[in-house]
Each structure stands twice: as structure tokens, then as C-alpha cells.
PDB file of C-alpha atoms in Angstrom:
ATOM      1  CA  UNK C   6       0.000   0.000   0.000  1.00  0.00           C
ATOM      2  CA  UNK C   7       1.526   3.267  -1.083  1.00  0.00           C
ATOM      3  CA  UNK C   8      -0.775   5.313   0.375  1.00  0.00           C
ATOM      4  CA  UNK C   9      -2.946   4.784   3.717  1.00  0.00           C
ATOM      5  CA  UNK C  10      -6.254   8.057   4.029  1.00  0.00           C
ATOM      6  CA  UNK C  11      -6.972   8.215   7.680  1.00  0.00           C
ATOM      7  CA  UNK C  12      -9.829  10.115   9.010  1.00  0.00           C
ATOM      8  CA  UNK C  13      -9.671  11.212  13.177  1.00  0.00           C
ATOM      9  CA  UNK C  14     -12.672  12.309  14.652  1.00  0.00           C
ATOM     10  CA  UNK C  15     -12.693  12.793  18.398  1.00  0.00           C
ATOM     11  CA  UNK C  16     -14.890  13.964  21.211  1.00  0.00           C
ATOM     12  CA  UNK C  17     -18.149  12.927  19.986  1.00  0.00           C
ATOM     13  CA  UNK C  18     -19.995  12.645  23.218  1.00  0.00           C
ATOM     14  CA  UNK C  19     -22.874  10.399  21.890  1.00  0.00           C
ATOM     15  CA  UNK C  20     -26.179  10.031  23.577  1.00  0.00           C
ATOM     16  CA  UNK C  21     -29.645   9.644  22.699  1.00  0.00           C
ATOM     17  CA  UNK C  22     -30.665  13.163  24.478  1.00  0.00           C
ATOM     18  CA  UNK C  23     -28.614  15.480  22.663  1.00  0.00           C
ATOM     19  CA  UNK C  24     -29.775  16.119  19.379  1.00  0.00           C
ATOM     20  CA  UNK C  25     -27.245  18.705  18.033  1.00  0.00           C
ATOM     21  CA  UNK C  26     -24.419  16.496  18.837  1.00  0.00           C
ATOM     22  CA  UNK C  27     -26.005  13.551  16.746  1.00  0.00           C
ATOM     23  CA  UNK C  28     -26.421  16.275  13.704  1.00  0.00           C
ATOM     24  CA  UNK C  29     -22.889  16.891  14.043  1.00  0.00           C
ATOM     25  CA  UNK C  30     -21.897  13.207  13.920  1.00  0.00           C
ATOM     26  CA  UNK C  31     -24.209  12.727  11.063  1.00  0.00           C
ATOM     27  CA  UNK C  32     -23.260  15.717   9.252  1.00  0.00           C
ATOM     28  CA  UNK C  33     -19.006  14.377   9.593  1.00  0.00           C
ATOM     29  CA  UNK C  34     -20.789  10.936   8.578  1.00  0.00           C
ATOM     30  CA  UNK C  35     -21.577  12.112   5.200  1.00  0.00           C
ATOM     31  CA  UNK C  36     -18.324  13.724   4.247  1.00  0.00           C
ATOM     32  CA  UNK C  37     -17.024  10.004   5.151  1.00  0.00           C
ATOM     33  CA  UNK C  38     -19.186   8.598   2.934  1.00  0.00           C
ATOM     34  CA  UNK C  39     -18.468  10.604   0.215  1.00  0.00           C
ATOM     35  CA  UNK C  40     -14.381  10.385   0.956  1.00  0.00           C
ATOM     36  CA  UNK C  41     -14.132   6.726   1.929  1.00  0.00           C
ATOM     37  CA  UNK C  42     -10.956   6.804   4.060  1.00  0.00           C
ATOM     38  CA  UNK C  43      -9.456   3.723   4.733  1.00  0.00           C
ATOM     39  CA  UNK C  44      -9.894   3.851   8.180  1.00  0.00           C
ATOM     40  CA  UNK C  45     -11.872   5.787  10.868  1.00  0.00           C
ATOM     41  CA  UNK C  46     -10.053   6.386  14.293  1.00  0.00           C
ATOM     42  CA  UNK C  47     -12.018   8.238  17.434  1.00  0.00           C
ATOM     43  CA  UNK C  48      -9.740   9.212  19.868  1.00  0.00           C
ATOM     44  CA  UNK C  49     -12.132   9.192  22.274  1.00  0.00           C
ATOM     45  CA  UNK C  50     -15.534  10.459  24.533  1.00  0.00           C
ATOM     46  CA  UNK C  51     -16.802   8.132  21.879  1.00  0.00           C
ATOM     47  CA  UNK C  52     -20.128   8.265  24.515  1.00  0.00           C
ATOM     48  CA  UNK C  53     -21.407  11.604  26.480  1.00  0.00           C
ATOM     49  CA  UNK C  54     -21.344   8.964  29.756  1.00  0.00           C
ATOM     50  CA  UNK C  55     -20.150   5.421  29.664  1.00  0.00           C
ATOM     51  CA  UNK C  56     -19.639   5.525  33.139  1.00  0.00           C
ATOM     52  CA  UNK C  57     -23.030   6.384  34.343  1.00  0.00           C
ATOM     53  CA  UNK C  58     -25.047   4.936  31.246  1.00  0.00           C
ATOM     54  CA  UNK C  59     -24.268   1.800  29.128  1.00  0.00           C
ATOM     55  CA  UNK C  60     -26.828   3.431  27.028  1.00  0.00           C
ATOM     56  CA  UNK C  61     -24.660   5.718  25.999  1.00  0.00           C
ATOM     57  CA  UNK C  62     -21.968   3.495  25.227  1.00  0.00           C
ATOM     58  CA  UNK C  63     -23.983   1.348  23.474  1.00  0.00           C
ATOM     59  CA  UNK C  64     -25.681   4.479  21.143  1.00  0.00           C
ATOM     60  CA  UNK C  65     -22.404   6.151  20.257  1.00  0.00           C
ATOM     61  CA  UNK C  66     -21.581   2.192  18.717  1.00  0.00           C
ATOM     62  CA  UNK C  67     -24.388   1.797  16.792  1.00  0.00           C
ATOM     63  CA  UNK C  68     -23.897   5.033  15.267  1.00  0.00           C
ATOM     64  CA  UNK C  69     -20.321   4.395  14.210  1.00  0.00           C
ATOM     65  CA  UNK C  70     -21.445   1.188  12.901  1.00  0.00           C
ATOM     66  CA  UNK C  71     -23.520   2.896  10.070  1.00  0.00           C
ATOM     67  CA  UNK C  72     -20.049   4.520   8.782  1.00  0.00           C
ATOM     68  CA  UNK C  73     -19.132   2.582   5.189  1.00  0.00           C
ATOM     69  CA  UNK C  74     -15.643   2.252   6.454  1.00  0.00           C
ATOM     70  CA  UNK C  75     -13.250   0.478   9.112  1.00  0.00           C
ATOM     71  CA  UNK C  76     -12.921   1.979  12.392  1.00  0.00           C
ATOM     72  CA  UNK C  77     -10.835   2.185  15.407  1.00  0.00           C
ATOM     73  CA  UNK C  78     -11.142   3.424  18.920  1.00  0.00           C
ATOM     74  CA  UNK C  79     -10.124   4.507  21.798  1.00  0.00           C
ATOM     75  CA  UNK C  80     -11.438   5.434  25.247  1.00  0.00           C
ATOM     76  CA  UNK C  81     -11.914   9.145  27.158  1.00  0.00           C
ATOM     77  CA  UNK C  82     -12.624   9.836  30.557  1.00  0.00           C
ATOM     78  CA  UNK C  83     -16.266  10.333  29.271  1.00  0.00           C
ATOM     79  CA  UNK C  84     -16.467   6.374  28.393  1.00  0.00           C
ATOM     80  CA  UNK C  85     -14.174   4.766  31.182  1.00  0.00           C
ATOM     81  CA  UNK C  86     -13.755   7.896  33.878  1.00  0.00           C
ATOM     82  CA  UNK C  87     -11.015   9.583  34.353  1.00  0.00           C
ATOM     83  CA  UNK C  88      -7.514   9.013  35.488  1.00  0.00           C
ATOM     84  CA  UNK C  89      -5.450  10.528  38.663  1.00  0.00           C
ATOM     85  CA  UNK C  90      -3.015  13.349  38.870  1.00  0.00           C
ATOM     86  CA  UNK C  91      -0.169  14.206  41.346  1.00  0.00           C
ATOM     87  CA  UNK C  92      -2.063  17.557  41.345  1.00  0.00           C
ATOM     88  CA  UNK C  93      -5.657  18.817  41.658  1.00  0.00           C
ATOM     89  CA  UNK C  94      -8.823  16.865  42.969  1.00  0.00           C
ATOM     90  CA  UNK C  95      -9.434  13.160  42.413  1.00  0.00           C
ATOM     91  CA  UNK C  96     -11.424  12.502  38.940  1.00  0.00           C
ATOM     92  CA  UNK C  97     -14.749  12.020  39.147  1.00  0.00           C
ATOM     93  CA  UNK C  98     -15.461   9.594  38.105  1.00  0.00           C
ATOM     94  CA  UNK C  99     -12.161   7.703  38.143  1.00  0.00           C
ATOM     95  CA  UNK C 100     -11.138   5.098  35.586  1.00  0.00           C
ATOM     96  CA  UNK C 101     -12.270   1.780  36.996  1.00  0.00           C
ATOM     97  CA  UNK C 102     -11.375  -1.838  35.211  1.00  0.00           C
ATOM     98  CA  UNK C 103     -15.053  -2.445  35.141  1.00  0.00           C
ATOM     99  CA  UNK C 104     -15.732   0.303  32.985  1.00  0.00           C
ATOM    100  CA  UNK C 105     -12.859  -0.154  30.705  1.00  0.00           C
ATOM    101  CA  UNK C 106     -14.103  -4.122  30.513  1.00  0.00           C
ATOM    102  CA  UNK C 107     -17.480  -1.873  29.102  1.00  0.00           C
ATOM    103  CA  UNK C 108     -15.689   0.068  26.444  1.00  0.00           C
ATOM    104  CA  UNK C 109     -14.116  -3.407  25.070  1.00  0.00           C
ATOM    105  CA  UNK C 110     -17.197  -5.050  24.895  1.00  0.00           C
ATOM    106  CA  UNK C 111     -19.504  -2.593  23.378  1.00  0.00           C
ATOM    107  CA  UNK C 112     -16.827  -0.565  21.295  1.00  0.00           C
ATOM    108  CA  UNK C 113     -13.775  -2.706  20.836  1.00  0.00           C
ATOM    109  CA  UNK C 114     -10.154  -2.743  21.663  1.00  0.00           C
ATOM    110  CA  UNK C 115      -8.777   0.350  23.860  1.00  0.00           C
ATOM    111  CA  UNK C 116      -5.080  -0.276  22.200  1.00  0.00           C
ATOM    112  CA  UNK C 117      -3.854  -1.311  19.222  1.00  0.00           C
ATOM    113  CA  UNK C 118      -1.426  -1.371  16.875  1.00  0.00           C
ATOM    114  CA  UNK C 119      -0.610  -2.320  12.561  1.00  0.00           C
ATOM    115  CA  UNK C 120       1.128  -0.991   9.642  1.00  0.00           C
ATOM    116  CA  UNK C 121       0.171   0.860   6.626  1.00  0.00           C
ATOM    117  CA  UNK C 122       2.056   2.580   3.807  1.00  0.00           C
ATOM    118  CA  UNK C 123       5.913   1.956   5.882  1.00  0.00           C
ATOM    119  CA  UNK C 124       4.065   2.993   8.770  1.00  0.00           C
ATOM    120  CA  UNK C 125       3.773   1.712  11.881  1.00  0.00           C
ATOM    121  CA  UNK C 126       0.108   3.155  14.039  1.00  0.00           C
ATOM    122  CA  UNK C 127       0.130   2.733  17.501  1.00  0.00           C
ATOM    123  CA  UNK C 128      -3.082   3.907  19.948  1.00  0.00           C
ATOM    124  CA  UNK C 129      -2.757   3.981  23.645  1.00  0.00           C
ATOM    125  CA  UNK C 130      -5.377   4.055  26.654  1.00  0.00           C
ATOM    126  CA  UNK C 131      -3.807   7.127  28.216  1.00  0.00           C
ATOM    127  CA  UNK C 132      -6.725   6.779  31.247  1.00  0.00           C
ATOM    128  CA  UNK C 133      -5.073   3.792  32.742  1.00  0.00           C
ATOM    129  CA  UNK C 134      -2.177   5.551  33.236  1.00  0.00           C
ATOM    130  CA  UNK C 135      -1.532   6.306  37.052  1.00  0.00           C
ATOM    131  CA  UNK C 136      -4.306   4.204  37.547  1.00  0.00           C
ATOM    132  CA  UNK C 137      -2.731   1.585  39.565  1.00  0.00           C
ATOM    133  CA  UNK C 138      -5.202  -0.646  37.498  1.00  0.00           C
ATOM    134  CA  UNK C 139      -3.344  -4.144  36.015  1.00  0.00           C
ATOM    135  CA  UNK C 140      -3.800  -2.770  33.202  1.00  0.00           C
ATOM    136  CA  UNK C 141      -1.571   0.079  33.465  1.00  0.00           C
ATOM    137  CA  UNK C 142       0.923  -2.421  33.552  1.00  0.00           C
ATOM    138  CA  UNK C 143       0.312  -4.716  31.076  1.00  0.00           C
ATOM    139  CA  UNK C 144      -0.046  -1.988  28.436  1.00  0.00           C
ATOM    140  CA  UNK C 145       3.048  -0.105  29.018  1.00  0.00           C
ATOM    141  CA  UNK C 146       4.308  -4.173  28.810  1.00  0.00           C
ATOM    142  CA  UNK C 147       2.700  -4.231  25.695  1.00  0.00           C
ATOM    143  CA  UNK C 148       3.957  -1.013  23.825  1.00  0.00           C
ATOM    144  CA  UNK C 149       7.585  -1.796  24.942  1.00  0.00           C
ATOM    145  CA  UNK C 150       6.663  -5.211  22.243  1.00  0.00           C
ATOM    146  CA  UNK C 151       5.451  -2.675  19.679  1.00  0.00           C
ATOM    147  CA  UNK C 152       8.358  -0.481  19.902  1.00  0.00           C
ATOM    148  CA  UNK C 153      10.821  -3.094  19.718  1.00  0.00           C
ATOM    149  CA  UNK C 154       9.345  -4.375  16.474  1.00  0.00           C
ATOM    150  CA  UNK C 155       9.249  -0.686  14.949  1.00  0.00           C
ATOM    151  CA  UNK C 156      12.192  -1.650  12.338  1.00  0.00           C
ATOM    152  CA  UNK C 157      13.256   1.890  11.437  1.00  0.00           C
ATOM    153  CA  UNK C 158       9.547   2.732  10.571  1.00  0.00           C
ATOM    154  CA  UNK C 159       7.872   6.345  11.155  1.00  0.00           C
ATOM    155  CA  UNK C 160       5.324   5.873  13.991  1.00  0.00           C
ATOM    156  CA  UNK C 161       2.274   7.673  14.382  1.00  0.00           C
ATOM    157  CA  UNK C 162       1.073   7.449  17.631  1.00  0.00           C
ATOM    158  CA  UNK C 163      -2.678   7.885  18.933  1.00  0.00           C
ATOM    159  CA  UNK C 164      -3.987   8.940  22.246  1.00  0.00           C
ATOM    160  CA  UNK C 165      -7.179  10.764  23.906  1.00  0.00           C
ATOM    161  CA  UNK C 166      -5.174  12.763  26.031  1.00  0.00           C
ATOM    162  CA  UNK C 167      -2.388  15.526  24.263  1.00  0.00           C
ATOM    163  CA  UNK C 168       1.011  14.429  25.927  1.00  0.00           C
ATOM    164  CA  UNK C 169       1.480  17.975  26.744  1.00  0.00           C
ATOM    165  CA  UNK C 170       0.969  21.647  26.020  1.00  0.00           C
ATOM    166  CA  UNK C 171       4.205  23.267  24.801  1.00  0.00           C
ATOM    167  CA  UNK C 172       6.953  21.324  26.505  1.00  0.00           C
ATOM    168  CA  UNK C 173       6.921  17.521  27.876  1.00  0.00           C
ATOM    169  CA  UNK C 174       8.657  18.968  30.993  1.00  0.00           C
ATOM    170  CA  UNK C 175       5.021  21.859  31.435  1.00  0.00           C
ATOM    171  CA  UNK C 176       4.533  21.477  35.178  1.00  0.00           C
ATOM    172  CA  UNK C 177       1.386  20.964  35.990  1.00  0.00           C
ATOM    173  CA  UNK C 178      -1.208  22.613  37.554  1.00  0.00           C
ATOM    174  CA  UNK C 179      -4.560  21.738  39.326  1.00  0.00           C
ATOM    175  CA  UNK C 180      -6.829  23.430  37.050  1.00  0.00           C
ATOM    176  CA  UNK C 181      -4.980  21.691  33.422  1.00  0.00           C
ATOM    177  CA  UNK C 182      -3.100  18.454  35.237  1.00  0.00           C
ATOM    178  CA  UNK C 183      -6.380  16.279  33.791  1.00  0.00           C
ATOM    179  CA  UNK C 184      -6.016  18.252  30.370  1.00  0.00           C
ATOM    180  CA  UNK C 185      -2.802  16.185  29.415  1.00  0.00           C
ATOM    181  CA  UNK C 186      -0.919  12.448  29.867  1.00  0.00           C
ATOM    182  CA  UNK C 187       0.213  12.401  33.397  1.00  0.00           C
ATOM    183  CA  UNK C 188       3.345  12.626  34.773  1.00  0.00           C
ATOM    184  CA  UNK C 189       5.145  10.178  35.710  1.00  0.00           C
ATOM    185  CA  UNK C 190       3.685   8.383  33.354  1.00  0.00           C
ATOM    186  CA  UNK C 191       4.314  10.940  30.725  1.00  0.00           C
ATOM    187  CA  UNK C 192       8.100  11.033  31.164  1.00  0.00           C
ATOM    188  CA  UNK C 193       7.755   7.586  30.950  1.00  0.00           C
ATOM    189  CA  UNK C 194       6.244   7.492  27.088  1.00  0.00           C
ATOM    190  CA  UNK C 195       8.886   9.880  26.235  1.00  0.00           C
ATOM    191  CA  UNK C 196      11.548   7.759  26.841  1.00  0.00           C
ATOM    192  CA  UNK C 197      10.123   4.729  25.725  1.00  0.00           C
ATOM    193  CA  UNK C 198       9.420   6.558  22.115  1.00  0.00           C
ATOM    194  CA  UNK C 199      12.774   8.778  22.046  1.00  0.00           C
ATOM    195  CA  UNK C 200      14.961   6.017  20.477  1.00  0.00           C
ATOM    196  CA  UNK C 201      12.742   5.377  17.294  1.00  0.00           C
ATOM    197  CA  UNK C 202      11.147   7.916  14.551  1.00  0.00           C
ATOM    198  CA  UNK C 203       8.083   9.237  16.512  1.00  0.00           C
ATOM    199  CA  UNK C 204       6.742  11.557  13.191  1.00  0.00           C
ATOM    200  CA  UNK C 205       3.093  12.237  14.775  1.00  0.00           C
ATOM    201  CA  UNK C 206       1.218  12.040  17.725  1.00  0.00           C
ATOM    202  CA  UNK C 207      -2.404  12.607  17.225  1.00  0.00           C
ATOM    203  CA  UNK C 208      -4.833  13.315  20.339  1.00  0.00           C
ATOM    204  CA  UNK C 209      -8.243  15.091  21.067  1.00  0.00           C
ATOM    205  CA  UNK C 210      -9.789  15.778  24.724  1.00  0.00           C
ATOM    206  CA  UNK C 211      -9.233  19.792  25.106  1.00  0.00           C
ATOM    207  CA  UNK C 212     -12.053  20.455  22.278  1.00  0.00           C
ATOM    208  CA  UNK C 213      -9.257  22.954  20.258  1.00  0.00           C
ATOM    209  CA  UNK C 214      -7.833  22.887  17.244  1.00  0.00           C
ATOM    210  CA  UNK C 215      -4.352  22.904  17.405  1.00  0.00           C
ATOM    211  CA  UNK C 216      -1.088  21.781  15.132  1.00  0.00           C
ATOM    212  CA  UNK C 217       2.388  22.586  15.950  1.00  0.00           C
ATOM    213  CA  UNK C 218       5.572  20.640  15.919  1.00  0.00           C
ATOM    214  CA  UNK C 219       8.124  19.798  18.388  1.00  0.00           C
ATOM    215  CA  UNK C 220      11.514  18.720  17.638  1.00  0.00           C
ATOM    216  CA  UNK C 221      10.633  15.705  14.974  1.00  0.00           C
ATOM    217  CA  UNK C 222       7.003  15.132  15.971  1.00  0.00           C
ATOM    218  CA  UNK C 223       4.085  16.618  14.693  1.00  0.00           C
ATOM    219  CA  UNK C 224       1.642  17.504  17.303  1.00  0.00           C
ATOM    220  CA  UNK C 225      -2.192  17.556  15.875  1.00  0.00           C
ATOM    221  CA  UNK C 226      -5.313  18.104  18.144  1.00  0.00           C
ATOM    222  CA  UNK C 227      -8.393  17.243  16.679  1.00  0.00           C
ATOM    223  CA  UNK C 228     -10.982  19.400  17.568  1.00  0.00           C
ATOM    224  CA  UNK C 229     -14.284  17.460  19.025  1.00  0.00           C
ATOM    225  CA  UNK C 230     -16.844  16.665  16.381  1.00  0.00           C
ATOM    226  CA  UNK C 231     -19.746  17.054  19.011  1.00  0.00           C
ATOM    227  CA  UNK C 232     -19.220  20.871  20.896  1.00  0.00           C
ATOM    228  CA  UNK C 233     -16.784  23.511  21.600  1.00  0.00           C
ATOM    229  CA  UNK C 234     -16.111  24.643  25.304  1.00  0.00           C
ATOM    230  CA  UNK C 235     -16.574  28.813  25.140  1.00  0.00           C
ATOM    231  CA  UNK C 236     -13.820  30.801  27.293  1.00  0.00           C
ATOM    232  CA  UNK C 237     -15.544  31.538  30.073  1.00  0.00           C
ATOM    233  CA  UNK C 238     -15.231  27.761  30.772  1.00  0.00           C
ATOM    234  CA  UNK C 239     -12.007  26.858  29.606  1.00  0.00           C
ATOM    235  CA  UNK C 240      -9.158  28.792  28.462  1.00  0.00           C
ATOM    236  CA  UNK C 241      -8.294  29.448  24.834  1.00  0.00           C
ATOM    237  CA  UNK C 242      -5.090  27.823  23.850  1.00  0.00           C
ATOM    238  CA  UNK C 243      -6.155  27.373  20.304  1.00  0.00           C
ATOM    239  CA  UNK C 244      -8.670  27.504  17.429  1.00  0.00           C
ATOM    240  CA  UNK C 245     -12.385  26.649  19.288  1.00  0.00           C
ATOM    241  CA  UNK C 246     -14.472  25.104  16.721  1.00  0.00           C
ATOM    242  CA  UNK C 247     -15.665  21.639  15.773  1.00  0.00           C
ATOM    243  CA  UNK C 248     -14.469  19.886  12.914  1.00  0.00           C
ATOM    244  CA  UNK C 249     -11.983  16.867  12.550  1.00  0.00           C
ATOM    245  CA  UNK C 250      -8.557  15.773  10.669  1.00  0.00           C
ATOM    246  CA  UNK C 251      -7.422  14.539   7.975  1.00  0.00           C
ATOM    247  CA  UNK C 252      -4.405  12.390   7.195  1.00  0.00           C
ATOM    248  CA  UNK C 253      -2.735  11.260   3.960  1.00  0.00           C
ATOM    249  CA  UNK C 254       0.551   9.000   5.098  1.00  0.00           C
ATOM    250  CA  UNK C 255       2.647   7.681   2.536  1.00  0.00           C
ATOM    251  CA  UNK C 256       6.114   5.440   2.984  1.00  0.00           C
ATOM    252  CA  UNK C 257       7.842   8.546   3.993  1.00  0.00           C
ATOM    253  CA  UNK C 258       5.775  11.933   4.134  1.00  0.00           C
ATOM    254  CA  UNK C 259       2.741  12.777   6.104  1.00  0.00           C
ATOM    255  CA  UNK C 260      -0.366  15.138   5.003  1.00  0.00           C
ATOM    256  CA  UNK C 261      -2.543  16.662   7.944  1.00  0.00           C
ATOM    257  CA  UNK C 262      -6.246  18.623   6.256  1.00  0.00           C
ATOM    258  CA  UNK C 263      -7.978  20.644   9.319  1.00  0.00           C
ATOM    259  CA  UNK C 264     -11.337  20.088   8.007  1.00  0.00           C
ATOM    260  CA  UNK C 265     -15.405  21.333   9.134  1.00  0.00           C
ATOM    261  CA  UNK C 266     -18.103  19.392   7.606  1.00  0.00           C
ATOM    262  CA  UNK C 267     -20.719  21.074   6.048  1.00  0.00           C
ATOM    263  CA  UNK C 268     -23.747  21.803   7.977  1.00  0.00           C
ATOM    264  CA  UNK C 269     -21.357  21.341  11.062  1.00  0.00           C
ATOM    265  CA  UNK C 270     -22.885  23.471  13.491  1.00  0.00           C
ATOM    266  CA  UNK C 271     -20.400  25.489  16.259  1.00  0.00           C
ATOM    267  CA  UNK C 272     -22.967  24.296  19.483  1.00  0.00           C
ATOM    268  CA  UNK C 273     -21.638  25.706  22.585  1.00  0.00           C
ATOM    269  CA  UNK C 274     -21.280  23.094  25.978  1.00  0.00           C
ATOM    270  CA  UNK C 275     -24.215  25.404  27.523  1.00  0.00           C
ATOM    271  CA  UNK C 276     -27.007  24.168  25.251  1.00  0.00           C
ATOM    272  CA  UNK C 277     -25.203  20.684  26.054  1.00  0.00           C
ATOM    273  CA  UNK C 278     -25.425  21.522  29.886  1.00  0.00           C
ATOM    274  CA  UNK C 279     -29.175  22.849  29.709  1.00  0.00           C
ATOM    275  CA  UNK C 280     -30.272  19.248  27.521  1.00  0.00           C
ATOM    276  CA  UNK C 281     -28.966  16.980  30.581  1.00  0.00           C
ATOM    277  CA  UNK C 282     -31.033  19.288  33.132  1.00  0.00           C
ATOM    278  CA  UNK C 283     -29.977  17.945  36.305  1.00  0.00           C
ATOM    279  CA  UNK C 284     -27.857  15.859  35.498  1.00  0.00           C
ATOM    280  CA  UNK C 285     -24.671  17.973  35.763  1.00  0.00           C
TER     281      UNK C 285
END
């Protein structure tokens, strides 16, 4: 394969009770049907709530099933809670093993890894880490496999989670220490990926748009297909709009497209807030 078309969407916070969301989805759907990618990957919030509704969970799947294509996923904090930080309150909810047993079972794996076009595509459960959860463990086990079997490829690497903001050594604070990969476990993917040819890492979560490069990597932020978060909520760091990315990889360049879907509509987390009444 000389050439591998990758479509990320992210943040699609699927649920039967939000409406505008679902029009968004739909309205990404159709530009997928008319580009056929060969693959599909949500980085995550797949669901609005996997941890307090299978519902959700089970919604956001069906949807995704409807899409002519192959896809890929992997969990947020909004399908399998959220994980711990040095810094700040305790997640609520946190990531529990029960929940991520959820996502595999409705949605499908939470990691994974292949090779397309001289490219090697890794996606990683950033929730688990600092979880203390097995898992945490065994993953970290597994991507040490993956990286050893890299052979010289360029890796593009997948998460929900950005690995960080400007620098991997940003301290971090309590209001942003959920916003990004965790330290220590952060440091920790940094070394593991600094001896091979890390060209991208692709991530959602903050609901920006954002693309900048550091050192050899490529650092894109897929904007969430569902909402944007407006400032008075969360600060702007980037472009606030919903949309999704993108990718062209061939044996040894990369294209990134920043694209909107038509009909996309810019809905604001307060009409999301107002549609779960009390929920929130």
C-alpha cells in the first residue's frame, strides 16, 4: 500500500438526548461517505457517559457502525472515567477496570497497533495511566513489544489525552493536570518513544484545534466533532471550533487537512449543559 487516508474524529460525546451532537456526527458521517478513508479512528468520549449509562456506550456504537468504512477506537474519561493526577482533585469519576471491561465489549479494543504505507500506528489508553489498574501495567508491557518491532519505521502514535501543552517537561497545575498524559507516566512514554522515529502524535480531549511541531514530531489536536467549550469555561489555547482531521501517510511523508463538515454546526457546551437538566 503506497498510500494509507486516515480520518480522526474525536470527542463525539454520543447520547440519545442530545440532538445537536447527533447532527454533528451525522453531518461528519456524510463527508465520510463521500471520501471513503481507509480507516476511521475516534480518539475518544466516543459516549457523552459510559460511566453512568451503558446506554450511551452502546448508542455512540451503533452510530459508528452505520459509517461505510473500518474503524478504530479509543477510550476518554467520558467512556471509562477519568484518570489521577499528582495535582488537583481526584477525577470524578475515576477510571475503573469495570468500565474499561465496558468500552471493550460494546466498542472494541482500547489499544492497538498495525502498519500501513511503511508505517507503523500505535493507539494507547492514556486513562489507565496512574491508575494503579493491572492494566496500566500490562499496556506499558505491551507497547515496549510494539516499539521493539518498529524496524526503522515512522510511527504515528494515537492517544485521547495531548502528551502535553508546549513542553513535555510543562509542570502541571490543578486546574490543566487532567487536560494532558500524566506525569510520571508521561516522562515515561517519552523515553520509551525517544529512540525510534516518533513523526506524529495525534490526540483530542481539550475540544481545540491545534497543530504545531516539536523537535521531529508533529503535534495535531483534533478538535471534538460534538461541541466547543466557550472561554468563560475553559481557556483558549487554540482555534475553538468543531471539525476533525485529515491524514494522507505515505512510505515517507505525512499530510494533515484541518477540516469542518458542512452543515457542522459550532454548538456551545451550555445548550449541552441545559439538555442533561440535572444531570450535571
Amino acid at each position: 500500500m503506497s498510500e494509507f487516508r486516515l480520518t480522526q474524529i474525536s470527542d463525539t460525546h454520543l447520547g440519545r438526548r442530545f440532538p445537536g451532537l447527533i447532527a454533528n456526527f451525522h453531518a461528519v458521517c456524510e463527508h465520510i461517505d463521500t471520501e471513503r478513508p481507509d480507516l476511521v479512528v475516534n480518539t475518544g468520549d466516543v459516549s457523552f457517559d459510559g460511566p453512568s449509562g451503558r446506554d450511551d456506550v452502546v448508542f455512540a456504537k451503533g452510530l459508528h457502525d452505520a459509517l461505510p468504512v473500518p474503524c478504530r477506537y479509543l477510550p476518554g474519561n467520558h467512556d471509562i472515567g477519568d484518570n489521577p493526577t499528582a495535582i488537583g482533585p481526584a477525577p470524578k469519576p475515576p477510571v475503573t477496570e469495570a468500565h474499561r471491561q465496558q468500552f471493550r465489549d460494546i466498542i472494541g479494543e482500547d489499544h492497538w497497533s498495525f502498519e500501513a504505507a511503511g508505517w507503523r500506528f500505535i493507539g494507547l489508553n492514556t486513562l489507565v495511566m496512574n491508575s494503579g489498574l493491572a492494566f496500566e501495567a500490562e499496556q506499558f508491557d505491551w507497547l515496549s513489544q510494539e516499539i521493539s518491532r518498529v524496524n526503522g519505521r515512522p510511527v504515528a502514535l494515537f492517544l485521547h489525552k495531548p502528551l502535553f501543552l508546549d513542553l513535555p517537561d510543562d509542570p502541571e497545575t490543578p486546574e490543566t493536570s487532567i487536560r494532558y498524559v500524566p506525569q510520571p507516566a508521561r516522562a515515561r512514554l517519552i523515553e520509551m518513544f525517544a529512540p525510534i522515529d516518533l513523526r506524529l502524535i495525534a490526540s483530542g480531549h481539550v475540544h481545540q484545534r491545534r497543530d504545531f511541531t516539536f523537535r521531529q514530531t508533529r503535534h495535531v489536536w483534533a478538535p471534538s466533532v460534538g461541541f466547543r467549550i466557550n472561554d468563560a469555561r475553559q481557556d483558549r489555547i487554540a482555534i475553538k471550533e468543531t471539525g476533525f482531521v485529515e491524514y494522507r501517510f505515505r512510505p515517507d511523508s505525512l499530510e494533515v487537512r484541518h477540516l469542518r463538515a458542512a452543515g457542522q454546526a459550532d454548538i456551545d457546551i451550555e445548550e449541552v449543559l441545559a439538555q442533561m437538566g440535572g444531570e450535571h
